[in-house]
XYZ file of C-alpha atoms in Angstrom:
351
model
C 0.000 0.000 0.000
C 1.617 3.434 -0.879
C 0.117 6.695 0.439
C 0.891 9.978 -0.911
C 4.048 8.423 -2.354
C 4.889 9.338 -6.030
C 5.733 6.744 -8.283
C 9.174 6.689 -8.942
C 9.049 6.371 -13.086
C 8.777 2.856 -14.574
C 11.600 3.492 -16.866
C 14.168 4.621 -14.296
C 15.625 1.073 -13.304
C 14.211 -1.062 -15.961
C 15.205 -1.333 -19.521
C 11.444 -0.173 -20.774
C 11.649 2.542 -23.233
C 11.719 6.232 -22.371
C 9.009 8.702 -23.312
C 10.427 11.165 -26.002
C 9.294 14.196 -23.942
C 11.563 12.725 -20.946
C 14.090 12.566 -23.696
C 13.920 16.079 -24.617
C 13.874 17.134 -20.936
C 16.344 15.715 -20.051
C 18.704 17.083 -23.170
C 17.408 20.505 -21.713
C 18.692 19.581 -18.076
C 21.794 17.919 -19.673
C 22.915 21.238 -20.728
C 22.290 23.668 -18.230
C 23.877 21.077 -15.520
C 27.107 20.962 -18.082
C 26.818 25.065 -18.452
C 26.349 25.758 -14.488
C 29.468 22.964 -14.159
C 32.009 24.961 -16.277
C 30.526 28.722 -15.174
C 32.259 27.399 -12.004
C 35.235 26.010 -13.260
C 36.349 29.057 -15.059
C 35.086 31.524 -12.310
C 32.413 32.854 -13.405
C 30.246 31.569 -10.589
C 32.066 32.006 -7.163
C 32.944 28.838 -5.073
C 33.499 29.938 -1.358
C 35.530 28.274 1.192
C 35.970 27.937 4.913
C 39.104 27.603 7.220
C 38.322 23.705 8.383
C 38.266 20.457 6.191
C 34.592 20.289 4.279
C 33.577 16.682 3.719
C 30.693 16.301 1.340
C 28.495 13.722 1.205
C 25.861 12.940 -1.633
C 24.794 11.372 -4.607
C 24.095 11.122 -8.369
C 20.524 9.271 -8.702
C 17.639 10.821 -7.357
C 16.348 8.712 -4.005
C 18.069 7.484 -1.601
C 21.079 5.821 -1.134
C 22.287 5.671 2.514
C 23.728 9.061 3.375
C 22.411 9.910 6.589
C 23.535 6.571 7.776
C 26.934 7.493 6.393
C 27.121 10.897 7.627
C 26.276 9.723 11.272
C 29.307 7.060 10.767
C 31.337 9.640 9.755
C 30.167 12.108 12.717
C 30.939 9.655 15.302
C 34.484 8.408 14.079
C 35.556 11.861 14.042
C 34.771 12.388 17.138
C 36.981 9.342 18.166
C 39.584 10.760 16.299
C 39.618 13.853 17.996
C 37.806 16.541 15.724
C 34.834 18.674 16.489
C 32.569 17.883 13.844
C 29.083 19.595 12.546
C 26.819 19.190 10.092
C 25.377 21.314 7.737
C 21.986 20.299 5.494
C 19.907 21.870 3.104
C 16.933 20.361 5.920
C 14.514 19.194 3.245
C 11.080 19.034 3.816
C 11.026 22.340 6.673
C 7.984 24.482 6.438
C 9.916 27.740 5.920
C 13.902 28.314 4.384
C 15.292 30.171 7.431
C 19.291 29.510 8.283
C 19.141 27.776 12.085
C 20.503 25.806 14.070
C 18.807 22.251 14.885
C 19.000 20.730 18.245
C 17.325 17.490 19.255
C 14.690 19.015 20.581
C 14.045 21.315 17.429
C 10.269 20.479 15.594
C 10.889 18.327 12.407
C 8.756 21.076 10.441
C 11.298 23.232 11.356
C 14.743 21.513 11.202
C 13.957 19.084 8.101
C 13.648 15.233 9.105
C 17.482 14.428 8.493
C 19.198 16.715 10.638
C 17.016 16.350 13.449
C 17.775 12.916 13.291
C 21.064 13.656 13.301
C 20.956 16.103 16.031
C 19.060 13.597 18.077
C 21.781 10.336 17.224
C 25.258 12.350 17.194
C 25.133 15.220 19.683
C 27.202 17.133 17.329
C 26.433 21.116 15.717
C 23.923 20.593 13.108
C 22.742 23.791 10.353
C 20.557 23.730 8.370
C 20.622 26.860 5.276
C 20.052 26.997 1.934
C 23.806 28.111 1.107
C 25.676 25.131 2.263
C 28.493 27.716 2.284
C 26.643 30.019 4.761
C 25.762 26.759 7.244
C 29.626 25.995 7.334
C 30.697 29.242 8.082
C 28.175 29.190 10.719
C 30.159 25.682 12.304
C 33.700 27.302 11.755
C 32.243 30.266 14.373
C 30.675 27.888 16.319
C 33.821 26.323 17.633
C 33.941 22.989 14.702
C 37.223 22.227 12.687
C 35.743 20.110 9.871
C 32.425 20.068 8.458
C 30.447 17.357 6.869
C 27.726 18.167 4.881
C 24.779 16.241 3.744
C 23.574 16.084 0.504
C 25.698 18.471 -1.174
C 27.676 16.824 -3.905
C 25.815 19.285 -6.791
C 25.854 22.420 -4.638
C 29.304 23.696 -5.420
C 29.081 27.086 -4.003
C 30.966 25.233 -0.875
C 34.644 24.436 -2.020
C 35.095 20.923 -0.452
C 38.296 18.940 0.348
C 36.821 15.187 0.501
C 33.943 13.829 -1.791
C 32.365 10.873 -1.297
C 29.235 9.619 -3.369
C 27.001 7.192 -2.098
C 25.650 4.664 -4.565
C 22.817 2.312 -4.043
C 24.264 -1.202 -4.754
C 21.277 -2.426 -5.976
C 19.654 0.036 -8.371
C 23.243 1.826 -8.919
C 22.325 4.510 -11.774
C 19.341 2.504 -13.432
C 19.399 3.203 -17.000
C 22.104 5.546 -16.812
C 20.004 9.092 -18.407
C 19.314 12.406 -16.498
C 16.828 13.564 -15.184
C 13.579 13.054 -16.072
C 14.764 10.688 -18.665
C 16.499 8.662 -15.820
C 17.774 8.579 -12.321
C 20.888 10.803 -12.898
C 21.246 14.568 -11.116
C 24.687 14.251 -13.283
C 26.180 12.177 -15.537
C 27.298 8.735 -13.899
C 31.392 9.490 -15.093
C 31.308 12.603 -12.381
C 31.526 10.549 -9.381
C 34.754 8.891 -11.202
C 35.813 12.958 -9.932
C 34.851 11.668 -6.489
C 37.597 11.194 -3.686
C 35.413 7.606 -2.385
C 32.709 5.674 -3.440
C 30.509 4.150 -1.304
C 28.368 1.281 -2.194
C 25.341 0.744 -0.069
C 24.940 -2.802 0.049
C 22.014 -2.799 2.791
C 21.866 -5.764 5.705
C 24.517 -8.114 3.360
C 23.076 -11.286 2.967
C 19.571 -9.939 3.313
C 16.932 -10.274 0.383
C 16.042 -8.179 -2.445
C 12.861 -7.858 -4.145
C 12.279 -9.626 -7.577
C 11.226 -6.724 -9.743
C 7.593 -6.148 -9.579
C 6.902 -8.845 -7.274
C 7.353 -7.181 -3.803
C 8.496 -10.547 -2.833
C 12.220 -11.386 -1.005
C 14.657 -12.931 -3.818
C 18.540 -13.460 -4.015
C 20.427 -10.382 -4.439
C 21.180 -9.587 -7.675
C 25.123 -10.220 -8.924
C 25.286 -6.419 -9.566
C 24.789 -5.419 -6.063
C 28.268 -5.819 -5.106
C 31.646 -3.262 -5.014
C 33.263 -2.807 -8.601
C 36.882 -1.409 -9.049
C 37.398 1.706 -6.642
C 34.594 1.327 -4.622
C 34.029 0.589 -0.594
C 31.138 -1.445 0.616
C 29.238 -0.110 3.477
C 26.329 -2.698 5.450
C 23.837 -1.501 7.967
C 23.363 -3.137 10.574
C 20.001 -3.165 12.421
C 20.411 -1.829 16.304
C 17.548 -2.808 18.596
C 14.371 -1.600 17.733
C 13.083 1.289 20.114
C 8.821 1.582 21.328
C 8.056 5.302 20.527
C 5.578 5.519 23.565
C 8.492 4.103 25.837
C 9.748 1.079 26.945
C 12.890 -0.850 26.867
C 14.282 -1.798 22.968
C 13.686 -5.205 21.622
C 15.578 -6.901 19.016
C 14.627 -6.979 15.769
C 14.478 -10.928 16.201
C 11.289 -10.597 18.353
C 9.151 -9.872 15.543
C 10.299 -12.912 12.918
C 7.071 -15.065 12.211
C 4.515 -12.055 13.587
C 2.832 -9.976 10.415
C 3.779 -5.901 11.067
C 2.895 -2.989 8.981
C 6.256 -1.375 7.875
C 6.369 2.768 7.013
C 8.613 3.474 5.486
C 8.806 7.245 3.353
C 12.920 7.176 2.430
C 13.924 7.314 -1.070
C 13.941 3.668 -1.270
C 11.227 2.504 0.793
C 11.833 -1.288 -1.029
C 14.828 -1.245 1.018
C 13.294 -1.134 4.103
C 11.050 -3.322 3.517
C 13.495 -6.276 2.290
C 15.076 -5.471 5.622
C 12.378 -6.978 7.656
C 11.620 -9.735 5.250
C 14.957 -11.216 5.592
C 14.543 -10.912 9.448
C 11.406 -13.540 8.830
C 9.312 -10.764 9.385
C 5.477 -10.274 7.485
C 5.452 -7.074 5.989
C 2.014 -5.479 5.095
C 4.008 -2.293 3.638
C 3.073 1.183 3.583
C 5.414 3.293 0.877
C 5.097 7.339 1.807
C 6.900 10.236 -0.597
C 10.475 10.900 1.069
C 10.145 13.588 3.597
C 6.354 12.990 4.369
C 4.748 15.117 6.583
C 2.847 12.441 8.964
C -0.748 12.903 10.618
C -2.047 10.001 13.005
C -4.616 8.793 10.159
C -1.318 8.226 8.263
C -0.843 5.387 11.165
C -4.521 3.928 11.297
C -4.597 0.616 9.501
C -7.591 -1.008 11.267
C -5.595 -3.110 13.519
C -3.733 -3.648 15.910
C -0.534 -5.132 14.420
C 2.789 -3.941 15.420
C 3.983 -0.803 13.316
C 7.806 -0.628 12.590
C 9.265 2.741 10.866
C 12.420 4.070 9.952
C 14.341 6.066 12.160
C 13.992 9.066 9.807
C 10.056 8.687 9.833
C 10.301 8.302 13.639
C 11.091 11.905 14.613
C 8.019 12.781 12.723
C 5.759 10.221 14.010
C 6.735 10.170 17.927
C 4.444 12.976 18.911
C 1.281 10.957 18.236
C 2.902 7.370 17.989
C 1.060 4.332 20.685
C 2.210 1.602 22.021
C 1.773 -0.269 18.419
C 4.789 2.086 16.833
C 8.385 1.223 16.763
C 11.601 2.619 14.935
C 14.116 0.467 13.028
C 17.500 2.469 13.502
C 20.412 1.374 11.391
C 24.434 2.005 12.333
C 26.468 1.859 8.947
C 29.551 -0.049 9.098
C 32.730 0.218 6.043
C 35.890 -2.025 6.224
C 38.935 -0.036 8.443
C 40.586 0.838 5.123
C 38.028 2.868 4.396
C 38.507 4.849 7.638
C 42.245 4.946 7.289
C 42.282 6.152 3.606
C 39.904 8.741 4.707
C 41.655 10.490 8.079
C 44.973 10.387 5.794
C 42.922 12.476 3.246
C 42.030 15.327 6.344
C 45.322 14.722 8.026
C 45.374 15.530 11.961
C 42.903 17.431 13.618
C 43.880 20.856 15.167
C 45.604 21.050 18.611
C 43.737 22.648 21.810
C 45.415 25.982 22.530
């Protein structure tokens, strides 16, 4: 059952054929991405740049891939490592554009569903603005020496010193067009410009869905790491009651029939998830970034509801006893972390 949630084009990740007036679109959008792309290679359009490492995260294909997952991995090993990290975020989905600053207890409506998640899971400086460049200037003043920022591979206004694109390792770049012919914000050889690559390869060994069937199959071969790339898993933690109550494991629920919400970019993903924890999934697909009412949660039963973390924050202010959230910690192979704190070098010294 989907609700409200807009059907990702049919053509996108299948081999179907592509309406000519997605064709011509997407010649249109072509262009002007490969015109705004040189304006600021030769100057013309200013790139601006802060004192502190920038790290962005992002992606080519429209949907999603795993970066908040990534971005709160990232967070929390630089913390380890000794750097004051913070975030800045476009904060999709706010009811106004206003630069501020999002704390845990900030409404979703006004931080954006992502970075009060983030606020919420890594304690760290979160900022949400428009002008990526204005948010990390905001962290620099704030006391942060590097800043990660979410989602902002295409806004290159902020001069950035790591790239990493985030790929989904099962639908990858689909049939490899732009926008609205395909997937594609850019074409698929920019993230070869890309420091990493990170393949989002989900819970490992768990399921996918055979195409149109909505059913758990064997992964397909092409959801794996090519040449270049790092493989990143999630990992399930326990799964937390949104009225309160102590966290279960995800284990509890295998052989009981659930209704699963899940309004990410991928909501198949989600889904798969619980399948391949023996789980029945009745599912409920929302847009990405869903604003939730409680008649979004009424199914006519009383089965356990399980969410994603992001759809969590906007559902725990009316959520019962029936409503649970499905966090996720990413993991990527110690390589991965040593390649990248080379890249940024050591973080400043107090005093």
């Amino acid at each position: 059952m989907s609700r409200g949630a807009p059907k990702t084009p049919s053509w996108w990740f299948n081999d179907g054929p592509v309406p000519l007036p997605a064709r011509l679109l997407a010649t249109v959008y072509a262009a002007a991405i490969a015109l705004r792309g040189r304006l600021y290679r030769i100057g013309l359009l200013r790139r601006h740049s802060v004192p502190v490492p920038v790290v962005v995260v992002g992606n080519l294909a429209a949907g999603g891939a795993g970066k908040t997952p990534l971005t709160l991995a990232l967070v929390e090993r630089l913390r380890r490592e000794g750097w004051r990290p913070g975030v800045a975020s476009r904060g999709y989905g706010r009811a106004d554009t206003a630069p501020r600053w999002v704390l845990p207890e900030t409404p979703v409506e006004q931080g954006g569903d992502e970075p009060v998640l983030i606020a919420r899971r890594a304690a760290v400086p979160v900022r949400v603005d428009r002008d990526r460049a204005a948010a990390a200037r905001a962290l620099v003043e704030a006391g942060c020496d590097v800043v990660v920022c979410d989602d902002g591979l295409q806004h290159y206004r902020l001069e950035r010193d790591v790239e990493i694109e985030v790929i989904d390792g099962a639908r990858r770049y689909g049939n490899g067009r732009m926008l609205p012919a395909g997937p594609l914000r850019e074409p698929a050889e920019r993230g070869r410009r890309c420091d990493f690559r990170v393949v989002n390869l989900g819970h490992g060994g768990a399921a996918a869905s055979a195409p149109g069937t909505g059913r758990a199959a064997e992964r397909p071969a092409a959801c794996a790491t090519g040449f270049g790339e790092w493989p990143m898993y999630l990992r399930t933690r326990s799964v937390l009651p949104l009225a309160g109550g102590r966290p279960r494991p995800l284990a509890a629920f295998a052989g009981l029939r659930v209704h699963a919400v899940a309004g990410i970019g991928n909501p198949e993903r989600f889904f798969d998830t619980l399948r391949a924890a023996g789980i029945g999934v009745v599912p409920h697909a929302f847009a990405d970034h869903h604003a939730y009412q409680p008649a979004d949660l009424e199914f006519g039963n009383d089965l356990p509801v399980l969410m994603t973390e992001k759809d969590a924050v906007k559902c725990a202010a009316f959520a019962d006893e029936r409503c649970h959230a499905v966090p996720v910690d990413a993991e990527l192979p110690a390589a991965f972390w040593v390649a990248l704190l080379d890249r940024l070098g050591s973080p400043p010294r107090e005093g």
